[in-house]
């Protein structure tokens, strides 16, 4: 059994025990690019959002009134709007406003491997077009992991309504989506979804231990139209699945925490440098599931 928050399953391992690109893929997409180290100030700036992502593992009965102990205390001025999910068939989530960060926060829980229904979402790795009702106007070339898309669809309209209410209540101009593991995948899909229905505000996502969510066209769309930072910890194996050979690609925006705890920015999609997750973890057997939950700076995911 993997640790809480891991989205790996036996089936995914069987499908994606290697992530190397097929020979037909243009290897220029994977070539080593310039890697830059983050400053202490840049790393520290992520900490509130890391805490928000960790807090998504807390019960909705505590996030709705911000009474979840040390997780909630990490962002003490947060004003919740709505929360939901059962942690099984529907991942926990919450929406609210952070005055100190001056942004609406949308947070999604990652997979708890104690919940079999959540695990089943992870192994449904078929690429499919996104629902045109939820995602109007997208190119038919854009495809996403069907399990992740199905999970995002369960809460999409409820979260849209909560975000709209929060923007209005606080005259907000920015929305930040956060999540870890499966929650990161849902947050990325929300990042694509919400701006299709809300105008006049800016959106960004900060995710942790995120698996690949879509195909090359999906990654290209995110790069061209959205703002994403996806943070990977050391030898975490989750970010290298589903495999490139299955047609999956990460968008740009990777930040990798190396073994020496240095944070580096890895430009491009699926940067193959050994300082980045794709080069550092060439297959799941070279990875370490214990790195999945963190720590990310000083924070380990969970409630």
PDB file of N, CA and C in Angstrom, residues 18 125 137 151 157 186 230 238 271 280 297:
ATOM      1  N   UNK A  18       7.625   2.365 -17.564  1.00  0.00           N
ATOM      2  CA  UNK A  18       8.631   3.264 -18.118  1.00  0.00           C
ATOM      3  C   UNK A  18       7.900   4.439 -18.711  1.00  0.00           C
ATOM      4  N   UNK A 125      -6.945   5.199 -17.544  1.00  0.00           N
ATOM      5  CA  UNK A 125      -5.942   6.058 -18.174  1.00  0.00           C
ATOM      6  C   UNK A 125      -6.166   6.305 -19.655  1.00  0.00           C
ATOM      7  N   UNK A 137     -15.794  25.057 -27.010  1.00  0.00           N
ATOM      8  CA  UNK A 137     -14.880  25.762 -27.900  1.00  0.00           C
ATOM      9  C   UNK A 137     -13.485  25.199 -27.992  1.00  0.00           C
ATOM     10  N   UNK A 151     -13.610  12.759 -12.747  1.00  0.00           N
ATOM     11  CA  UNK A 151     -13.559  13.260 -11.373  1.00  0.00           C
ATOM     12  C   UNK A 151     -13.789  14.771 -11.332  1.00  0.00           C
ATOM     13  N   UNK A 157     -19.504  22.243 -11.897  1.00  0.00           N
ATOM     14  CA  UNK A 157     -20.489  23.330 -11.862  1.00  0.00           C
ATOM     15  C   UNK A 157     -20.685  23.881 -10.453  1.00  0.00           C
ATOM     16  N   UNK A 186      -7.016  17.414 -10.997  1.00  0.00           N
ATOM     17  CA  UNK A 186      -8.318  18.086 -11.041  1.00  0.00           C
ATOM     18  C   UNK A 186      -8.128  19.597 -11.100  1.00  0.00           C
ATOM     19  N   UNK A 230       3.957  23.425 -11.613  1.00  0.00           N
ATOM     20  CA  UNK A 230       3.762  22.105 -11.013  1.00  0.00           C
ATOM     21  C   UNK A 230       5.068  21.670 -10.348  1.00  0.00           C
ATOM     22  N   UNK A 238       4.974   9.648  -9.187  1.00  0.00           N
ATOM     23  CA  UNK A 238       3.668  10.018  -9.734  1.00  0.00           C
ATOM     24  C   UNK A 238       3.782  10.958 -10.946  1.00  0.00           C
ATOM     25  N   UNK A 271      10.968  18.199 -19.357  1.00  0.00           N
ATOM     26  CA  UNK A 271      12.401  18.456 -19.504  1.00  0.00           C
ATOM     27  C   UNK A 271      13.196  17.219 -19.080  1.00  0.00           C
ATOM     28  N   UNK A 280      15.492  12.599 -13.815  1.00  0.00           N
ATOM     29  CA  UNK A 280      15.909  12.077 -12.516  1.00  0.00           C
ATOM     30  C   UNK A 280      15.272  10.726 -12.207  1.00  0.00           C
ATOM     31  N   UNK A 297       9.208  22.057   0.795  1.00  0.00           N
ATOM     32  CA  UNK A 297       9.746  23.041   1.724  1.00  0.00           C
ATOM     33  C   UNK A 297       9.576  22.451   3.121  1.00  0.00           C
TER      34      UNK A 297
END
